[in-house]
Short mmCIF file of C-alpha atoms in Angstrom, two decimals:
data_model
loop_
_atom_site.label_atom_id
_atom_site.label_comp_id
_atom_site.label_asym_id
_atom_site.label_seq_id
_atom_site.Cartn_x
_atom_site.Cartn_y
_atom_site.Cartn_z
CA MET U 1 -1.13 17.90 -21.39
CA PRO U 2 1.98 16.72 -23.20
CA SER U 3 0.98 14.36 -25.99
CA ASP U 4 4.39 12.69 -26.09
CA HIS U 5 4.45 11.77 -22.38
CA LEU U 6 5.88 8.31 -21.82
CA ILE U 7 4.21 6.34 -19.03
CA MET U 8 6.59 4.07 -17.12
CA ASP U 9 5.95 0.48 -16.18
CA PRO U 10 5.31 0.08 -12.43
CA PRO U 11 8.24 -1.15 -10.32
CA ALA U 12 8.23 -4.72 -9.07
CA VAL U 13 6.73 -5.36 -5.65
CA ALA U 14 9.64 -5.69 -3.24
CA ILE U 15 9.74 -7.24 0.23
CA PRO U 16 12.39 -5.78 2.57
CA PRO U 17 15.15 -8.36 3.22
CA VAL U 18 15.64 -9.99 6.60
CA SER U 19 18.40 -12.24 7.86
CA SER U 20 18.18 -15.92 6.98
CA GLU U 21 17.91 -16.78 10.68
CA ILE U 22 14.83 -14.58 11.10
CA TYR U 23 13.34 -15.81 7.84
CA LEU U 24 13.66 -19.44 8.89
CA ARG U 25 12.65 -19.15 12.54
CA HIS U 26 10.19 -16.24 12.71
CA THR U 27 7.15 -18.42 12.11
CA THR U 28 3.95 -19.25 13.97
CA LEU U 29 1.15 -21.79 14.21
CA ARG U 30 -1.36 -19.08 15.10
CA PRO U 31 -4.22 -18.25 12.69
CA ARG U 32 -3.14 -16.02 9.84
CA PRO U 33 -4.45 -12.44 10.24
CA LYS U 34 -6.80 -11.07 7.59
CA LEU U 35 -6.66 -7.74 5.79
CA ILE U 36 -10.14 -6.91 4.46
CA LEU U 37 -10.44 -4.21 1.78
CA PHE U 38 -13.95 -2.75 1.63
CA GLY U 39 -14.74 -0.21 -1.06
CA ASP U 40 -15.90 0.58 -4.58
CA SER U 41 -14.61 -0.23 -8.09
CA ILE U 42 -11.13 1.13 -7.33
CA THR U 43 -10.90 -1.59 -4.68
CA GLU U 44 -12.62 -4.28 -6.77
CA GLN U 45 -10.34 -3.66 -9.74
CA GLY U 46 -7.31 -3.78 -7.45
CA SER U 47 -7.47 -7.59 -7.75
CA SER U 48 -8.43 -7.79 -11.42
CA HIS U 49 -4.91 -7.84 -12.89
CA ALA U 50 -1.32 -8.59 -11.99
CA ASN U 51 -0.47 -4.94 -11.30
CA GLY U 52 -3.51 -4.23 -9.11
CA TRP U 53 -2.82 -2.56 -5.76
CA VAL U 54 -4.67 -5.34 -3.91
CA THR U 55 -2.73 -7.98 -5.84
CA SER U 56 0.48 -6.21 -4.83
CA LEU U 57 -0.56 -6.33 -1.16
CA SER U 58 -1.15 -10.07 -1.50
CA ILE U 59 2.36 -10.49 -2.92
CA ARG U 60 4.01 -8.36 -0.23
CA TYR U 61 2.23 -10.04 2.69
CA ASN U 62 2.26 -13.55 1.25
CA ARG U 63 2.08 -16.18 4.04
CA ARG U 64 1.80 -13.39 6.62
CA LEU U 65 -1.64 -11.89 5.94
CA ASP U 66 -4.64 -13.13 3.97
CA VAL U 67 -5.79 -10.22 1.79
CA VAL U 68 -9.56 -10.30 1.25
CA ASN U 69 -11.10 -8.05 -1.43
CA ARG U 70 -14.68 -6.90 -0.87
CA GLY U 71 -14.79 -4.07 -3.39
CA MET U 72 -18.06 -3.50 -5.30
CA ASN U 73 -18.11 -1.28 -8.36
CA GLY U 74 -20.49 1.66 -8.19
CA TYR U 75 -21.01 1.44 -4.41
CA ASN U 76 -21.13 4.45 -2.14
CA THR U 77 -21.11 4.62 1.67
CA ARG U 78 -24.91 4.33 1.82
CA TRP U 79 -24.91 1.02 -0.02
CA GLY U 80 -21.70 -0.12 1.65
CA LYS U 81 -23.20 0.48 5.08
CA ALA U 82 -26.26 -1.57 4.12
CA CYS U 83 -24.05 -4.40 2.82
CA LEU U 84 -21.51 -4.37 5.66
CA PRO U 85 -23.43 -6.64 8.09
CA LEU U 86 -23.33 -9.45 5.51
CA ILE U 87 -19.58 -9.04 5.07
CA LEU U 88 -18.98 -8.96 8.82
CA GLU U 89 -21.09 -12.06 9.37
CA GLU U 90 -19.20 -13.83 6.57
CA ILE U 91 -15.78 -12.95 8.00
CA LEU U 92 -16.30 -12.51 11.75
CA GLY U 93 -19.30 -14.74 12.30
CA PRO U 94 -22.67 -13.87 13.91
CA SER U 95 -22.78 -10.53 15.63
CA ALA U 96 -22.92 -9.68 19.29
CA TRP U 97 -25.22 -6.88 18.13
CA SER U 98 -28.37 -6.61 16.04
CA VAL U 99 -28.32 -4.22 13.11
CA GLY U 100 -31.56 -2.45 12.31
CA ASP U 101 -32.12 1.27 12.18
CA GLY U 102 -29.21 1.49 14.62
CA LEU U 103 -26.99 -0.77 16.71
CA GLU U 104 -28.86 -2.44 19.59
CA GLN U 105 -27.18 -4.78 22.05
CA LYS U 106 -28.69 -8.20 22.37
CA GLY U 107 -29.48 -9.66 25.76
CA GLN U 108 -26.62 -12.11 25.60
CA VAL U 109 -23.46 -12.14 23.53
CA GLN U 110 -23.63 -14.92 20.96
CA SER U 111 -20.83 -17.40 20.49
CA ASN U 112 -19.14 -16.53 17.23
CA SER U 113 -16.00 -17.08 15.25
CA ILE U 114 -14.17 -14.01 16.52
CA GLU U 115 -14.76 -15.11 20.12
CA GLN U 116 -13.32 -18.48 19.23
CA THR U 117 -10.35 -16.75 17.60
CA ASP U 118 -9.84 -14.81 20.83
CA ARG U 119 -9.60 -18.04 22.83
CA ASN U 120 -7.36 -19.67 20.24
CA SER U 121 -5.08 -16.66 20.04
CA ALA U 122 -4.70 -16.49 23.82
CA SER U 123 -3.87 -20.18 23.97
CA THR U 124 -1.50 -20.31 21.02
CA CYS U 125 0.13 -17.03 22.00
CA ALA U 126 1.12 -18.58 25.31
CA ASN U 127 2.64 -21.49 23.43
CA ASP U 128 4.44 -19.13 21.05
CA HIS U 129 6.09 -17.37 23.98
CA CYS U 130 7.28 -20.37 25.97
CA SER U 131 10.24 -22.67 25.60
CA ASN U 132 9.85 -26.42 25.42
CA GLU U 133 11.76 -29.53 24.54
CA ASN U 134 10.51 -29.46 20.94
CA GLN U 135 11.65 -25.90 20.21
CA GLN U 136 14.43 -27.05 17.90
CA GLN U 137 11.89 -28.96 15.82
CA ARG U 138 9.26 -26.19 16.10
CA PRO U 139 10.87 -22.88 15.08
CA ILE U 140 8.16 -20.68 16.57
CA SER U 141 9.36 -17.20 17.49
CA THR U 142 9.63 -16.58 21.22
CA GLU U 143 8.93 -12.82 20.99
CA LEU U 144 5.93 -12.49 18.71
CA PRO U 145 4.05 -9.20 19.00
CA LEU U 146 0.28 -9.38 19.04
CA TYR U 147 -1.51 -8.22 15.89
CA PRO U 148 -5.19 -7.67 15.16
CA GLN U 149 -6.66 -10.78 13.60
CA TYR U 150 -8.92 -8.70 11.35
CA THR U 151 -7.93 -5.37 9.79
CA PHE U 152 -10.54 -3.49 7.73
CA LEU U 153 -9.65 -0.76 5.25
CA ILE U 154 -12.72 1.31 4.27
CA ALA U 155 -12.27 2.98 0.86
CA PHE U 156 -15.33 4.92 -0.25
CA GLY U 157 -15.94 8.41 -1.59
CA ALA U 158 -15.29 8.29 -5.33
CA ASN U 159 -19.00 7.62 -5.95
CA ASP U 160 -20.39 9.52 -2.95
CA SER U 161 -18.77 12.63 -4.42
CA CYS U 162 -20.54 12.35 -7.78
CA LEU U 163 -22.26 15.60 -8.71
CA PRO U 164 -25.89 15.59 -7.47
CA ASN U 165 -27.08 16.90 -10.85
CA GLY U 166 -24.59 15.02 -13.01
CA THR U 167 -24.71 11.88 -15.13
CA CYS U 168 -23.99 9.62 -12.11
CA SER U 169 -26.31 11.39 -9.67
CA ARG U 170 -27.85 8.14 -8.36
CA HIS U 171 -24.50 7.39 -6.71
CA HIS U 172 -24.27 10.78 -4.98
CA VAL U 173 -24.35 10.91 -1.17
CA PRO U 174 -24.43 14.31 0.57
CA LEU U 175 -21.25 15.21 2.42
CA SER U 176 -22.88 15.15 5.87
CA GLU U 177 -24.33 11.67 5.26
CA TYR U 178 -20.99 10.47 3.87
CA SER U 179 -19.37 11.51 7.13
CA SER U 180 -22.07 9.86 9.22
CA ASN U 181 -21.91 6.64 7.19
CA LEU U 182 -18.15 6.35 7.70
CA LYS U 183 -18.56 6.76 11.45
CA ASP U 184 -21.38 4.19 11.54
CA MET U 185 -19.30 1.66 9.60
CA ILE U 186 -16.29 2.12 11.87
CA GLN U 187 -18.49 1.66 14.92
CA MET U 188 -20.25 -1.36 13.40
CA ILE U 189 -16.94 -3.10 12.68
CA LYS U 190 -15.48 -2.37 16.10
CA SER U 191 -18.60 -3.47 17.98
CA TRP U 192 -19.44 -6.55 15.90
CA GLY U 193 -17.35 -9.11 17.70
CA HIS U 194 -16.78 -10.06 21.29
CA PRO U 195 -16.88 -6.87 23.42
CA LEU U 196 -14.08 -8.17 25.64
CA SER U 197 -11.73 -8.56 22.65
CA PRO U 198 -11.69 -5.18 20.87
CA ASP U 199 -8.00 -5.46 19.97
CA LEU U 200 -8.75 -8.36 17.61
CA VAL U 201 -10.20 -5.90 15.06
CA SER U 202 -8.67 -2.71 13.66
CA VAL U 203 -9.99 -0.19 11.12
CA ALA U 204 -8.46 2.42 8.82
CA LEU U 205 -9.89 4.79 6.20
CA LEU U 206 -8.79 5.64 2.66
CA THR U 207 -9.84 8.99 1.23
CA PRO U 208 -11.22 9.07 -2.30
CA PRO U 209 -8.37 9.48 -4.79
CA PRO U 210 -8.25 12.49 -7.11
CA CYS U 211 -9.99 12.42 -10.47
CA ASN U 212 -9.36 14.25 -13.75
CA THR U 213 -12.15 16.81 -13.98
CA GLN U 214 -11.45 17.43 -17.67
CA VAL U 215 -12.31 13.80 -18.45
CA VAL U 216 -15.17 13.19 -15.98
CA SER U 217 -16.63 16.71 -15.85
CA THR U 218 -20.21 15.48 -16.36
CA SER U 219 -20.13 13.46 -13.15
CA ARG U 220 -17.32 14.74 -10.88
CA HIS U 221 -15.18 17.75 -10.01
CA ASN U 222 -11.82 17.10 -8.39
CA GLU U 223 -10.98 20.40 -6.70
CA SER U 224 -14.40 21.69 -5.64
CA VAL U 225 -16.14 18.40 -4.72
CA THR U 226 -13.91 15.31 -4.43
CA ASN U 227 -11.46 17.31 -2.34
CA LEU U 228 -14.22 18.10 0.17
CA TYR U 229 -15.00 14.41 0.63
CA ALA U 230 -11.31 13.60 1.07
CA ARG U 231 -10.99 16.28 3.75
CA GLU U 232 -14.10 15.00 5.52
CA CYS U 233 -12.70 11.46 5.49
CA ILE U 234 -9.56 12.76 7.21
CA ASN U 235 -11.73 14.62 9.74
CA VAL U 236 -13.65 11.42 10.51
CA GLY U 237 -10.39 9.53 11.02
CA GLU U 238 -9.21 12.15 13.50
CA GLU U 239 -12.53 12.15 15.34
CA MET U 240 -12.77 8.36 15.51
CA ASN U 241 -9.02 7.96 16.14
CA VAL U 242 -8.36 5.61 13.23
CA PRO U 243 -5.53 5.87 10.66
CA VAL U 244 -6.26 7.51 7.29
CA VAL U 245 -4.50 7.08 3.94
CA ASP U 246 -4.66 10.46 2.18
CA LEU U 247 -5.01 9.25 -1.40
CA TRP U 248 -6.29 12.58 -2.67
CA ASN U 249 -3.02 14.39 -1.97
CA GLY U 250 -0.70 11.39 -2.16
CA MET U 251 -1.76 10.37 -5.66
CA GLN U 252 -0.90 13.77 -7.03
CA LEU U 253 2.76 13.09 -6.22
CA PRO U 254 5.34 10.99 -8.10
CA ILE U 255 6.20 7.38 -7.39
CA GLU U 256 8.73 7.10 -4.57
CA ARG U 257 11.87 5.23 -5.50
CA ASP U 258 14.29 3.38 -3.24
CA ASP U 259 16.96 5.99 -3.93
CA ASP U 260 14.63 8.74 -2.65
CA GLU U 261 14.74 10.48 -6.01
CA SER U 262 11.57 11.41 -7.87
CA VAL U 263 11.27 10.55 -11.54
CA TYR U 264 9.75 13.97 -12.22
CA ASN U 265 10.19 17.46 -10.91
CA LEU U 266 7.47 18.06 -8.31
CA GLU U 267 6.69 21.45 -9.78
CA ASP U 268 5.84 19.85 -13.13
CA TYR U 269 3.85 16.92 -11.76
CA GLY U 270 0.54 18.79 -11.48
CA VAL U 271 -0.40 17.57 -14.95
CA THR U 272 1.65 14.40 -15.24
CA TRP U 273 -0.10 12.43 -12.45
CA LYS U 274 -3.34 12.49 -14.43
CA LEU U 275 -1.63 10.76 -17.33
CA ASP U 276 0.40 8.37 -15.19
CA TYR U 277 -2.23 7.27 -12.68
CA LEU U 278 -5.69 7.53 -14.28
CA SER U 279 -6.90 5.34 -17.14
CA ASP U 280 -10.27 7.02 -17.72
CA GLY U 281 -10.21 10.06 -15.46
CA LEU U 282 -11.24 8.01 -12.40
CA HIS U 283 -9.90 4.44 -12.38
CA LEU U 284 -6.25 3.53 -12.09
CA THR U 285 -3.53 2.59 -14.55
CA PRO U 286 -0.92 0.01 -13.50
CA LEU U 287 1.29 2.88 -12.33
CA GLY U 288 -1.65 4.40 -10.43
CA ASN U 289 -2.25 1.07 -8.75
CA TYR U 290 1.40 0.96 -7.69
CA LYS U 291 1.25 4.46 -6.25
CA MET U 292 -1.88 3.53 -4.27
CA PHE U 293 -0.12 0.37 -3.07
CA GLN U 294 2.81 2.48 -1.84
CA LEU U 295 0.54 4.84 0.10
CA VAL U 296 -1.43 2.01 1.72
CA VAL U 297 1.75 0.16 2.73
CA GLN U 298 3.14 3.31 4.36
CA MET U 299 0.10 3.45 6.64
CA LEU U 300 -0.03 -0.30 7.30
CA GLU U 301 3.60 -0.40 8.43
CA LYS U 302 3.60 2.66 10.68
CA PRO U 303 3.41 1.86 14.41
CA MET U 304 -0.11 1.86 15.80
CA HIS U 305 0.66 4.57 18.35
CA SER U 306 3.57 6.49 16.92
CA SER U 307 2.58 9.86 18.35
CA SER U 308 0.77 11.22 21.37
CA PHE U 309 -0.07 14.50 23.07
CA ASP U 310 -1.31 15.78 26.38
CA SER U 311 -5.07 16.09 26.06
CA ASN U 312 -5.45 19.10 28.36
CA GLY U 313 -2.46 21.38 28.51
CA GLY U 314 -0.35 19.18 30.73
CA THR U 315 -2.97 18.48 33.38
CA LYS U 316 -4.35 15.17 32.13
CA GLY U 317 -3.15 11.90 30.68
CA ILE U 318 -1.55 11.19 27.34
CA MET U 319 -3.85 10.45 24.40
CA LYS U 320 -2.51 7.95 21.88
CA ILE U 321 -3.05 8.81 18.22
CA HIS U 322 -3.56 6.01 15.72
CA VAL U 323 -1.45 6.86 12.68
CA GLY U 324 -0.72 3.33 11.46
CA LEU U 325 -1.62 -0.30 11.97
CA GLY U 326 1.79 -1.72 12.92
CA LEU U 327 1.71 -4.45 10.27
CA SER U 328 5.38 -4.43 9.30
CA VAL U 329 6.08 -7.19 6.80
CA THR U 330 9.52 -7.80 8.33
CA GLN U 331 8.03 -8.31 11.80
CA LEU U 332 4.93 -10.33 10.93
CA PRO U 333 5.73 -14.04 11.29
CA ARG U 334 5.26 -16.41 8.40
CA GLN U 335 2.57 -18.96 9.10
CA TYR U 336 3.81 -22.54 9.69
CA PRO U 337 7.43 -23.69 9.91
CA ASP U 338 9.79 -23.30 7.00
CA HIS U 339 10.12 -26.55 5.06
CA SER U 340 13.74 -26.86 6.13
CA MET U 341 12.66 -26.86 9.78
CA VAL U 342 9.99 -29.57 9.53
CA ASP U 343 10.95 -32.84 11.23
CA ALA U 344 11.16 -35.20 8.25
CA GLU U 345 10.75 -38.34 10.36
CA TYR U 346 8.01 -37.07 12.69
CA PRO U 347 6.39 -34.13 10.81
CA GLU U 348 3.42 -33.98 13.19
CA SER U 349 5.74 -32.84 15.97
CA SER U 350 6.44 -29.65 14.05
CA PHE U 351 2.77 -28.66 14.06
CA ARG U 352 1.81 -29.27 17.66
CA LYS U 353 0.56 -26.25 19.55
#
């Protein structure tokens, strides 16, 4: 590796510009959607400093999404799966299902916070889409798309893929169990809330990022082991029809710039990414955090159903493929009216649903 390699500072987090009219009037009184990041130390540390990838998401989606970090250092899918019911109860409320050795439906669906959100969203959505005499005082968009109220990004694999006979063997999870755990967690999240409101919750996966085998050789191997877990994560996403962020391949590429020019020659970047993106062979530098932020944003902002295919050679219906989550920052409304649009004499009128 070149000893004189100069690592750049990460670019500033930018929000695509919109017209002043849209900025002022594309607002809503509906509950602010939540983006929940569930993973290991790479997720936890994403909020630990100003350049963290989770911090950058909070900046980009400010006033549009609440970004919730539930990363736990050292966790694998086995421990994450055991912990997930507590996180879901905290965020979504009591479950419509009981979680034991498997998922068993209770006799009656409990009233919970996500059910209440469903009723609130239906009510406020109707108000968002109608015209009334107070519309000039209440600049609520008249064409708001519907978004999931809760979006979960599952980001495990860096610890699952520890070598079974290495220095971090207690974190190792066999590949087949890793795959099963991901599927169980996706199913648990989707089935937790009100069964009549599945569109309120969406899920996506993040593959484990690459590691530097030369630095972490006693616990991990990037090409022969971590790569297998990344591929399996992609396979699970295809099987469960949920979007996947391919960190393993994406984080071996240069930062993308607005002018579409790479800072480095792609042919020479096979060594450079390890210096730019990894602080200790596994965790991320500020530049690595920015690259991960870029890759996650690309998935978040792709349309939810941007591709489809005929499922049986032209004889059956079209199957929609989830490649993104449709959370475009320029289309998500800001919560609550802009200050310039609040009725100064009768402010309450600006916040009536």
